[in-house]
Tab-separated table of C-alpha atoms in Angstrom:
chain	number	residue	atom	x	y	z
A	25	UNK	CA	0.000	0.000	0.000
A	26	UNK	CA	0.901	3.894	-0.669
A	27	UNK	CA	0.355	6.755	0.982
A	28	UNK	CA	-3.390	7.874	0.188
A	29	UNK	CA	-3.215	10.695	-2.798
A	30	UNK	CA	-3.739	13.346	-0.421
A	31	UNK	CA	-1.546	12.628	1.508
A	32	UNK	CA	1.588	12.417	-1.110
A	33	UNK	CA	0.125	15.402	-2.807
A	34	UNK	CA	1.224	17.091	0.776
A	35	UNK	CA	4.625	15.566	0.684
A	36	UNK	CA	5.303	16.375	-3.340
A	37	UNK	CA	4.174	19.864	-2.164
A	38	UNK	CA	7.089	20.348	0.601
A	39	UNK	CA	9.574	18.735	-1.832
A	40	UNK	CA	9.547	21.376	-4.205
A	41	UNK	CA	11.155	23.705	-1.244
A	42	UNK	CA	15.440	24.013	-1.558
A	43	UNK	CA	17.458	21.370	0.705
A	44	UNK	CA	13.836	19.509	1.634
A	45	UNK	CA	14.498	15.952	0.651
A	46	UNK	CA	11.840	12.957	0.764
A	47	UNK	CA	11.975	11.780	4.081
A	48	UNK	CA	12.146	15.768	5.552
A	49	UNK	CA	8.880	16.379	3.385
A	50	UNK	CA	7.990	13.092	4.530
A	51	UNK	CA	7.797	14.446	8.412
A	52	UNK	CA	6.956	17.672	7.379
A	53	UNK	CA	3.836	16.188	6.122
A	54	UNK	CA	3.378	13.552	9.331
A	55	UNK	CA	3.581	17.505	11.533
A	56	UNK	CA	0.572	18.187	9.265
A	57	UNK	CA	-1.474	15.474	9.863
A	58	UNK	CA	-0.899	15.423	14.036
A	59	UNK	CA	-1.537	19.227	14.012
A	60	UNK	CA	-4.327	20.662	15.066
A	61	UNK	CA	-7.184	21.885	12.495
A	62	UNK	CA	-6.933	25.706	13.610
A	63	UNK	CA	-3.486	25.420	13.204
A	64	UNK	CA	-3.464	24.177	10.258
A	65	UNK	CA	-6.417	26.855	9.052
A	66	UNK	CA	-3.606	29.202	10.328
A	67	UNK	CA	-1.065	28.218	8.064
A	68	UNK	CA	-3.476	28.332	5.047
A	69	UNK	CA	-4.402	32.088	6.326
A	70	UNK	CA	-0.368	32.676	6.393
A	71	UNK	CA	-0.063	31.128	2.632
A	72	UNK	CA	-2.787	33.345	1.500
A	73	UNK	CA	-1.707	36.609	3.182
A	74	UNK	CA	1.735	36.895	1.426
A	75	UNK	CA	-0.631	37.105	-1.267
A	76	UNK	CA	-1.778	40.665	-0.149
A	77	UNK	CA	2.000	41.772	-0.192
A	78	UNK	CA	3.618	44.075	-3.061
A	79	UNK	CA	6.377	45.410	-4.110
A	80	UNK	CA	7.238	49.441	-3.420
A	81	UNK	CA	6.373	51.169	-6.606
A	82	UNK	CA	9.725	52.894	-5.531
A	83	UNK	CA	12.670	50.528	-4.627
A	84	UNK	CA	10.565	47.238	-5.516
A	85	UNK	CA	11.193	46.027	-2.095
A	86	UNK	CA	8.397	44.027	-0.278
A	87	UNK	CA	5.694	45.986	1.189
A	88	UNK	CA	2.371	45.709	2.564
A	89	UNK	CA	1.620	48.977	1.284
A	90	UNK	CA	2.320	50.694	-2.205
A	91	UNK	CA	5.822	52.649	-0.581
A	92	UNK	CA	7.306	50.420	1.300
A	93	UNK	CA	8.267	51.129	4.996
A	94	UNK	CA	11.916	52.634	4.284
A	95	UNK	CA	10.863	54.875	1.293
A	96	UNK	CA	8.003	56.579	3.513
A	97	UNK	CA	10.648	56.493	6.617
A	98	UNK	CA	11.049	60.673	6.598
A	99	UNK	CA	13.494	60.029	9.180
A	100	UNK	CA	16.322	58.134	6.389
A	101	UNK	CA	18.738	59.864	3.900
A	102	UNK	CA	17.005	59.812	0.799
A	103	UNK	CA	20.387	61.311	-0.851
A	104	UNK	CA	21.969	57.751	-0.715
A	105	UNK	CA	21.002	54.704	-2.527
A	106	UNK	CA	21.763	51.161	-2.136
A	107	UNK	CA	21.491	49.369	-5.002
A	108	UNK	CA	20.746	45.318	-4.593
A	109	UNK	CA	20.665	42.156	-5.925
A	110	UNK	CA	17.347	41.003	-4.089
A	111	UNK	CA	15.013	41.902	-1.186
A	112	UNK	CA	17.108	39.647	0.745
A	113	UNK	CA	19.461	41.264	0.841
A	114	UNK	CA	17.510	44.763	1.579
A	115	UNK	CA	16.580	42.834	5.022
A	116	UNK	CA	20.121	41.475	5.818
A	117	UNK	CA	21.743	44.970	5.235
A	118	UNK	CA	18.664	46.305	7.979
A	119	UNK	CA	19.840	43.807	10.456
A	120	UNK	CA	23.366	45.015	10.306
A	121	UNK	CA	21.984	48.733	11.384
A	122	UNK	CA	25.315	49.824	9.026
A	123	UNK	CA	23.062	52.023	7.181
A	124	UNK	CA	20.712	54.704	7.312
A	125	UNK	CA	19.512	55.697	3.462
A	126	UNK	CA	17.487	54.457	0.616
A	127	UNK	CA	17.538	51.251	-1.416
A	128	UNK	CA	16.745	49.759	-5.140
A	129	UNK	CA	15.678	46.170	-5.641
A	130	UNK	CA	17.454	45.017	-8.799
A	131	UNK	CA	15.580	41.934	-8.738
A	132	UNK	CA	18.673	39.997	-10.352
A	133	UNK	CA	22.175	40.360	-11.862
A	134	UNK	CA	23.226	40.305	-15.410
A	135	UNK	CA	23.860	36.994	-16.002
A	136	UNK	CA	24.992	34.936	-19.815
A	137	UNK	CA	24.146	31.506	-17.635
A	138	UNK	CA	20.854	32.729	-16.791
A	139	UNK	CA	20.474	34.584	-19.615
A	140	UNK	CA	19.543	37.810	-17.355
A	141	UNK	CA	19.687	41.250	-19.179
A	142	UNK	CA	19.648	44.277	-18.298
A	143	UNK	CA	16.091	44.990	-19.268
A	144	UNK	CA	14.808	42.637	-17.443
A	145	UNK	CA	16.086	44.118	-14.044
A	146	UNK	CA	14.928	46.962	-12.197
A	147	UNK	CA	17.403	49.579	-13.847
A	148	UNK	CA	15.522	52.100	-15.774
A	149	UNK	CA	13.365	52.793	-12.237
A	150	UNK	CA	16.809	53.336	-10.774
A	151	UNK	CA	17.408	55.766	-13.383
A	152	UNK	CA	14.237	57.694	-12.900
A	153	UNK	CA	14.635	58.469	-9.161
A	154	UNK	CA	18.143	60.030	-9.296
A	155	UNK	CA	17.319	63.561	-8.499
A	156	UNK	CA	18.734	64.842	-5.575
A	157	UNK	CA	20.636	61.686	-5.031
A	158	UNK	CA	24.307	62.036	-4.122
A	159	UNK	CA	25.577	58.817	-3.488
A	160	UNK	CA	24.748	55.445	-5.416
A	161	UNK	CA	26.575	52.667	-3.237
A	162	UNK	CA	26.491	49.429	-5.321
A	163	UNK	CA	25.861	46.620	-3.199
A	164	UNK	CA	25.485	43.198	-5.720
A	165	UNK	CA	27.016	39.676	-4.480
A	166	UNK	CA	31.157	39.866	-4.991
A	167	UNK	CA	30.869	37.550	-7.471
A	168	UNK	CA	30.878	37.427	-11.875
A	169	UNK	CA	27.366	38.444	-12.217
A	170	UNK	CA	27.387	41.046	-9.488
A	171	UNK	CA	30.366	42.461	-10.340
A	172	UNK	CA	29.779	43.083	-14.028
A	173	UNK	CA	25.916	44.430	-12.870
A	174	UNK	CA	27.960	47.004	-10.775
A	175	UNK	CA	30.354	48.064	-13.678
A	176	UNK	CA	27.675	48.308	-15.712
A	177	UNK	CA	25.120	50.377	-13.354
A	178	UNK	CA	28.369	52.536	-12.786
A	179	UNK	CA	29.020	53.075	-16.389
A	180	UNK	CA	25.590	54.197	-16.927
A	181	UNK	CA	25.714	57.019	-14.174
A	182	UNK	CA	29.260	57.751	-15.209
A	183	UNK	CA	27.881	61.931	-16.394
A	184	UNK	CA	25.001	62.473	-13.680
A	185	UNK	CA	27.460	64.051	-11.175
A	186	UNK	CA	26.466	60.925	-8.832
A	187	UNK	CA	29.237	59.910	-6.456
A	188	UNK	CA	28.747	55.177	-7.376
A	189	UNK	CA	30.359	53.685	-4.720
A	190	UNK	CA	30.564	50.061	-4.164
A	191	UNK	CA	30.459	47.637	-1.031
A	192	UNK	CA	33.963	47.410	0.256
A	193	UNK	CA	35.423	43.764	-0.447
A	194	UNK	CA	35.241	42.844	3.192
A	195	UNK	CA	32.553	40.454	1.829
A	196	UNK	CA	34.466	37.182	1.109
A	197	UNK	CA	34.670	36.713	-2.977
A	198	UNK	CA	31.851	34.233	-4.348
A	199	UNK	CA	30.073	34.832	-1.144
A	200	UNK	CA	26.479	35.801	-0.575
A	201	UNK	CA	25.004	39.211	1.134
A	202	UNK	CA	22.615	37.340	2.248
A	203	UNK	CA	24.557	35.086	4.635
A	204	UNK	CA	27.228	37.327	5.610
A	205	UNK	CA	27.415	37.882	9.193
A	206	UNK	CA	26.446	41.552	10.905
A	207	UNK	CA	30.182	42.457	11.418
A	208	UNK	CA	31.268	41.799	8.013
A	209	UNK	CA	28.736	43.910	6.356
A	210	UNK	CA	29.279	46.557	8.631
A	211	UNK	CA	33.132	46.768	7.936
A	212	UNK	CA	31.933	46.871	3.884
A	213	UNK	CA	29.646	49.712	4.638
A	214	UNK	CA	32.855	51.659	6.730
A	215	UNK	CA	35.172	50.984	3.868
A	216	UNK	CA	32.956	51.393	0.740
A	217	UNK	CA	35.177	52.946	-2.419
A	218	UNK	CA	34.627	55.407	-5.167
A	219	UNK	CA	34.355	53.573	-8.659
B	10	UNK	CA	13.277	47.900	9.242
B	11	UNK	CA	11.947	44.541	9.930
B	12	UNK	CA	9.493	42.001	7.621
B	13	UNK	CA	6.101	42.795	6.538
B	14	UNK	CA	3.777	40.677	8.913
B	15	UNK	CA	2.358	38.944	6.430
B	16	UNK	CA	5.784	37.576	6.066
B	17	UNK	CA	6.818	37.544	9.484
B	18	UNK	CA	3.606	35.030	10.130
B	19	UNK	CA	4.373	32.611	7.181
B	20	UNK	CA	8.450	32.503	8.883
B	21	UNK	CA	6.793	31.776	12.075
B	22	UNK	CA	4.626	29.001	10.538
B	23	UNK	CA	7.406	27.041	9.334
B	24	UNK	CA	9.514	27.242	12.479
B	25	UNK	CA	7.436	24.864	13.599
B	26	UNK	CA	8.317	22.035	11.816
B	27	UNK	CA	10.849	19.855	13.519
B	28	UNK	CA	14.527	20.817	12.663
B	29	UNK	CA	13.892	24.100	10.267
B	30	UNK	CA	15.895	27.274	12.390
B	31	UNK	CA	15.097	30.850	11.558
B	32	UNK	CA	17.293	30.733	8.693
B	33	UNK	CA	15.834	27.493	7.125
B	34	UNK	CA	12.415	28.815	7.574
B	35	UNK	CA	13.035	32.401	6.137
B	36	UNK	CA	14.369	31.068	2.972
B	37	UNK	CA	11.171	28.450	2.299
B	38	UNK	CA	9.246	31.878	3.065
B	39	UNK	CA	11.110	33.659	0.129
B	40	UNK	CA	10.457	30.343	-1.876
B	41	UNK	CA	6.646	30.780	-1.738
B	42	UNK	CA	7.191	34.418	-2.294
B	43	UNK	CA	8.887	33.673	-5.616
B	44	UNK	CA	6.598	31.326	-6.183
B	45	UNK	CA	3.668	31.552	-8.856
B	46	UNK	CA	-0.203	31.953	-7.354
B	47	UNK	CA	-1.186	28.818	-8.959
B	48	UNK	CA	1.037	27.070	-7.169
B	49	UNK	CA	0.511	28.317	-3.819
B	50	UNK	CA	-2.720	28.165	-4.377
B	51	UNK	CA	-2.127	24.123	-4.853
B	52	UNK	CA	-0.223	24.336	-1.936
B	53	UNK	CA	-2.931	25.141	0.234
B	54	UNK	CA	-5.279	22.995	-1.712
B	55	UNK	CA	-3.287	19.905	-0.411
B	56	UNK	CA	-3.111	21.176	3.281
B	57	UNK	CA	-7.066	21.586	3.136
B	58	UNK	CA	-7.044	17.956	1.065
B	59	UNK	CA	-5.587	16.337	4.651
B	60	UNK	CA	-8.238	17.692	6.795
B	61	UNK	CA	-10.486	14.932	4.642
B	62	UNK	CA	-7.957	12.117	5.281
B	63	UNK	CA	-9.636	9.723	8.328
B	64	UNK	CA	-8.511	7.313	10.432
B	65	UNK	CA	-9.095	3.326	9.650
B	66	UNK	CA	-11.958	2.392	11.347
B	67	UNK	CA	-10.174	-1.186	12.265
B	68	UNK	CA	-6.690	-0.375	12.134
B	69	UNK	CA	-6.665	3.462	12.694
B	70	UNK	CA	-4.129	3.436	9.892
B	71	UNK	CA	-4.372	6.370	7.714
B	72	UNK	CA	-7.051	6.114	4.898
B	73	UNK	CA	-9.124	7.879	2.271
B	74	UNK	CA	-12.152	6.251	3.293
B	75	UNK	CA	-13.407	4.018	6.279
B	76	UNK	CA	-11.454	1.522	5.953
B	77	UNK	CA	-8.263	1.686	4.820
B	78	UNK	CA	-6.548	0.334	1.434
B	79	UNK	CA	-5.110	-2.910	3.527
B	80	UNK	CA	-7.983	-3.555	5.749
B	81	UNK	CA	-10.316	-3.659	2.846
B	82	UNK	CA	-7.746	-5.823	0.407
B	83	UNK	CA	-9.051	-9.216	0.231
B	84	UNK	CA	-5.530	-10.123	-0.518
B	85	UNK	CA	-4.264	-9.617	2.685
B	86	UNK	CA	-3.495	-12.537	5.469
B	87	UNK	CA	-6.673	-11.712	8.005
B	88	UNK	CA	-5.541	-14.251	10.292
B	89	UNK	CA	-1.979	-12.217	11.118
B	90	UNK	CA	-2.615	-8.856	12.783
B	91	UNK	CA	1.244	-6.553	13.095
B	92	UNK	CA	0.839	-4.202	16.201
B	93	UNK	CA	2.312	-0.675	15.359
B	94	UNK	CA	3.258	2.277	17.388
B	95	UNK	CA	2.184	4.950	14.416
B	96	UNK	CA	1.002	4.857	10.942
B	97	UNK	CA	4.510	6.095	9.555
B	98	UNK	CA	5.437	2.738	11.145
B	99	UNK	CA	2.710	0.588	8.637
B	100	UNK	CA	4.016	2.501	6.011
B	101	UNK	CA	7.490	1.580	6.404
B	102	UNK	CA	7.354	-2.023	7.128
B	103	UNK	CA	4.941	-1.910	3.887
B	104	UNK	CA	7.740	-0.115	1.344
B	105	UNK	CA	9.708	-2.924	2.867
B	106	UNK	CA	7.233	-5.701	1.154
B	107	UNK	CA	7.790	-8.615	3.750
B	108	UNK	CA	4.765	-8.572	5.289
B	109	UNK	CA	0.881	-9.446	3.892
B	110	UNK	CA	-1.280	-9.395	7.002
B	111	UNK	CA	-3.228	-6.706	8.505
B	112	UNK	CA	-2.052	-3.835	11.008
B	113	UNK	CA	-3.467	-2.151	14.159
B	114	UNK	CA	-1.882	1.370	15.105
B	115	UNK	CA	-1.440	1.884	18.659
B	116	UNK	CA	-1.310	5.611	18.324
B	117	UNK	CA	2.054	5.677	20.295
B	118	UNK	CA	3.539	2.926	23.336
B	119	UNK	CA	3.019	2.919	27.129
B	120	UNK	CA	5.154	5.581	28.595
B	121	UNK	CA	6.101	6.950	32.616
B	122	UNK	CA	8.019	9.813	30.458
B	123	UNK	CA	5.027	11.116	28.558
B	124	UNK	CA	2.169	10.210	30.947
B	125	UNK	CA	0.801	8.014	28.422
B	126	UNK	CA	-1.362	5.389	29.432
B	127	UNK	CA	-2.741	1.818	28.046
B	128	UNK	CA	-6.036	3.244	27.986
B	129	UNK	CA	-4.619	6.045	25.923
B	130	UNK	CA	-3.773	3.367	23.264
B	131	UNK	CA	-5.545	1.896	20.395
B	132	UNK	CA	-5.907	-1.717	22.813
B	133	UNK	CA	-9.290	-1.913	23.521
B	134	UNK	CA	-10.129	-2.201	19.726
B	135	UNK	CA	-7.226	-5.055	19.190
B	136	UNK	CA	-8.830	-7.012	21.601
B	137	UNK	CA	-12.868	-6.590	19.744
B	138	UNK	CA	-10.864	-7.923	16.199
B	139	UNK	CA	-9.293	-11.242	17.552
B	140	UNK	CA	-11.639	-13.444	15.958
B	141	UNK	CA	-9.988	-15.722	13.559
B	142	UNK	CA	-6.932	-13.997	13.950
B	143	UNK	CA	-4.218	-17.055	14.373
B	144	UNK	CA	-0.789	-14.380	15.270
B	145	UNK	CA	-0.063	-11.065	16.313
B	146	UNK	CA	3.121	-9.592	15.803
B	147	UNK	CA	4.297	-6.732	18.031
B	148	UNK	CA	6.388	-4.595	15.783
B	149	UNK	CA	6.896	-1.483	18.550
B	150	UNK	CA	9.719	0.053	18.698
B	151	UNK	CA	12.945	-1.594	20.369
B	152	UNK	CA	13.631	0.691	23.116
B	153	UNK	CA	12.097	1.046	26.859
B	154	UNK	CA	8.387	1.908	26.451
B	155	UNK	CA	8.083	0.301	23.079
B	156	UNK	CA	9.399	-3.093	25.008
B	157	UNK	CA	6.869	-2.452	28.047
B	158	UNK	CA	3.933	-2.050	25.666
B	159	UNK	CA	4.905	-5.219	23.495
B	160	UNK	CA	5.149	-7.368	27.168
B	161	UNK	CA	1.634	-5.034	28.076
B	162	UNK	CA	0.100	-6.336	25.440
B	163	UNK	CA	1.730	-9.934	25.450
B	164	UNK	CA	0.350	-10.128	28.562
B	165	UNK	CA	-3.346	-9.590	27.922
B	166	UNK	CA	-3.077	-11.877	24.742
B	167	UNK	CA	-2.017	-15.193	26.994
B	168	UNK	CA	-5.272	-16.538	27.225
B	169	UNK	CA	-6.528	-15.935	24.221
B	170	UNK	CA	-4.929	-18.841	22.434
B	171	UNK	CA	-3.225	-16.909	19.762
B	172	UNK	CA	0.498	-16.738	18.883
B	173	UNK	CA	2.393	-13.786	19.726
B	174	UNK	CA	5.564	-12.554	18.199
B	175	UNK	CA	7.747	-10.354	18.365
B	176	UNK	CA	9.656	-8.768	15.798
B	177	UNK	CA	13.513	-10.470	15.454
B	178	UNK	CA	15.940	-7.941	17.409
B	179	UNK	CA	17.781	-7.435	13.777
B	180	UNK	CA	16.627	-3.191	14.392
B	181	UNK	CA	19.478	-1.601	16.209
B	182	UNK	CA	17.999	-1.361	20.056
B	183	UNK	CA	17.491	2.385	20.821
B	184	UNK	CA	16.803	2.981	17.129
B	185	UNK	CA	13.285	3.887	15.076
B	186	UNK	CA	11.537	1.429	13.009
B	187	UNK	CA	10.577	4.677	10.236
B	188	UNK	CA	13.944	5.129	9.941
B	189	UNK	CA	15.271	1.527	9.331
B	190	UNK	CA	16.603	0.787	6.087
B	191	UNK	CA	14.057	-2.226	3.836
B	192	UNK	CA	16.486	-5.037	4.360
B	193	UNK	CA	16.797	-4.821	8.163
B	194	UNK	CA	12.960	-5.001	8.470
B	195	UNK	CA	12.789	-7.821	6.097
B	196	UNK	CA	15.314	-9.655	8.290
B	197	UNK	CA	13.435	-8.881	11.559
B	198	UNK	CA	9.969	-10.328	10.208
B	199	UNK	CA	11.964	-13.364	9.333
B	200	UNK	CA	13.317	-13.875	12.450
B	201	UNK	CA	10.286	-12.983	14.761
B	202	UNK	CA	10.321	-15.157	17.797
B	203	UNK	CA	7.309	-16.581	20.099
B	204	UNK	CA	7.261	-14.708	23.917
């Protein structure tokens, strides 16, 4: 005998997530089934409510509402802009408490493996927003693709009279933002350079 | 600035699963963020599709209807009932294929640690299905309460003119039957020894 349908339909469901195998979705499911029913209404209600969230019309990070909570934040620099790979990486930089100013969502990196270009990124809404900006600090992963984004979202602001900075390379090469520890972004903040 | 509730609540939801951190569970979070509304949508189809999954009325092994897929085969042995601690339990001795007869789920062993009870357990309905039943293997697991509950329920079978066995101690003692590998549990139905 198998599983009944509904019940592997649960466990196909939780294999789909990264670094969940079969026997993790396999328990994953078995939590399901032992929880209780208002939990597991809960977790539906949870599903469905990321629904409700958006991306600022802004910086494209994720917001409940149409600005997100840093863009109507009267209280940050709106002179500097951090430019990133992801929203990940919007929330990892917050956690370090390194820095006070604006950000833009790139929503990717060039990329020939992934065949990313640079229409497809957030880049012309960057361009739009530059007035009375006076720093641009590039903050992509140290690695190809987020190097050759920054070179290239450099180049392009080259004759705006912008001062493009970029993270300084206390972030170990090939790394990820999104994993670095508080410390380490906070020393790549301190020692950002001038392109 | 810290997460948008809505996302906040979903993190929260899959911290409890056994063994997912903060980390783990943020990153599934981002996964159903990325992911498309059809899908999620499914997603929460097959959580809802699990509040309609019962218990077997005989057995209380999982099912899709009253009676599960094993009590209602007329394949199966009926005269050889295997006495289970949990349903993962049936289904793991099953992807193991050594065994034809029926089940009955305990719903978990006799325990000082947890509190738990033989009147907790699924025994009063083993004893209302012993007619024409000719053995009963004890498959619990083969560690402290699992070996109280087997000699528990040895006990109350004495009279009853019906062969009891016990599964062969081939399963490493301390260890988990759901986690056994298919050969090991073959072995241990071979070997299954009278009390």
């Amino acid at each position: 005998m198998n599983y009944p349908k509904e019940f592997e339909d649960l466990i196909n469901c939780f294999r789909r997530f990264p670094g969940v195998g079969y026997k993790s979705a396999e328990r994953m499911a078995y939590q399901f089934l032992e929880m209780k029913e208002e939990y597991r209404d809960d977790f539906v209600k949870c599903i469905e409510g990321i629904s409700s969230l958006k991306k600022c019309k802004a910086c494209h990070n994720l917001s409940s509402n149409d600005l997100c909570e840093i863009c109507s934040d009267f209280e940050r620099d709106k002179s500097i802009i951090c430019v990133v790979q992801s929203i990940k990486d919007v929330f990892a930089i917050e956690k370090s408490n390194s820095y006070k100013g604006l950000y833009h969502v790139l929503d990717g990196v060039i990329s020939v493996k992934s065949g990313k270009l640079p229409e497809d990124l957030n880049i012309d809404s960057l361009m739009d927003r530059l007035e009375g900006v006076k720093e641009i600090i590039i903050a992509t992963n140290p690695n190809l693709d987020g190097e050759t984004t920054a070179l290239f979202i450099a180049k392009l602001l080259e004759d705006k009279n912008i001062k493009v900075t970029r993270l300084a390379y206390g972030l170990p090469m090939g790394g990820n933002l999104e994993y670095s520890d508080d410390v380490t972004i906070t020393k790549s903040f301190e020692n950002r350079k001038t392109f």
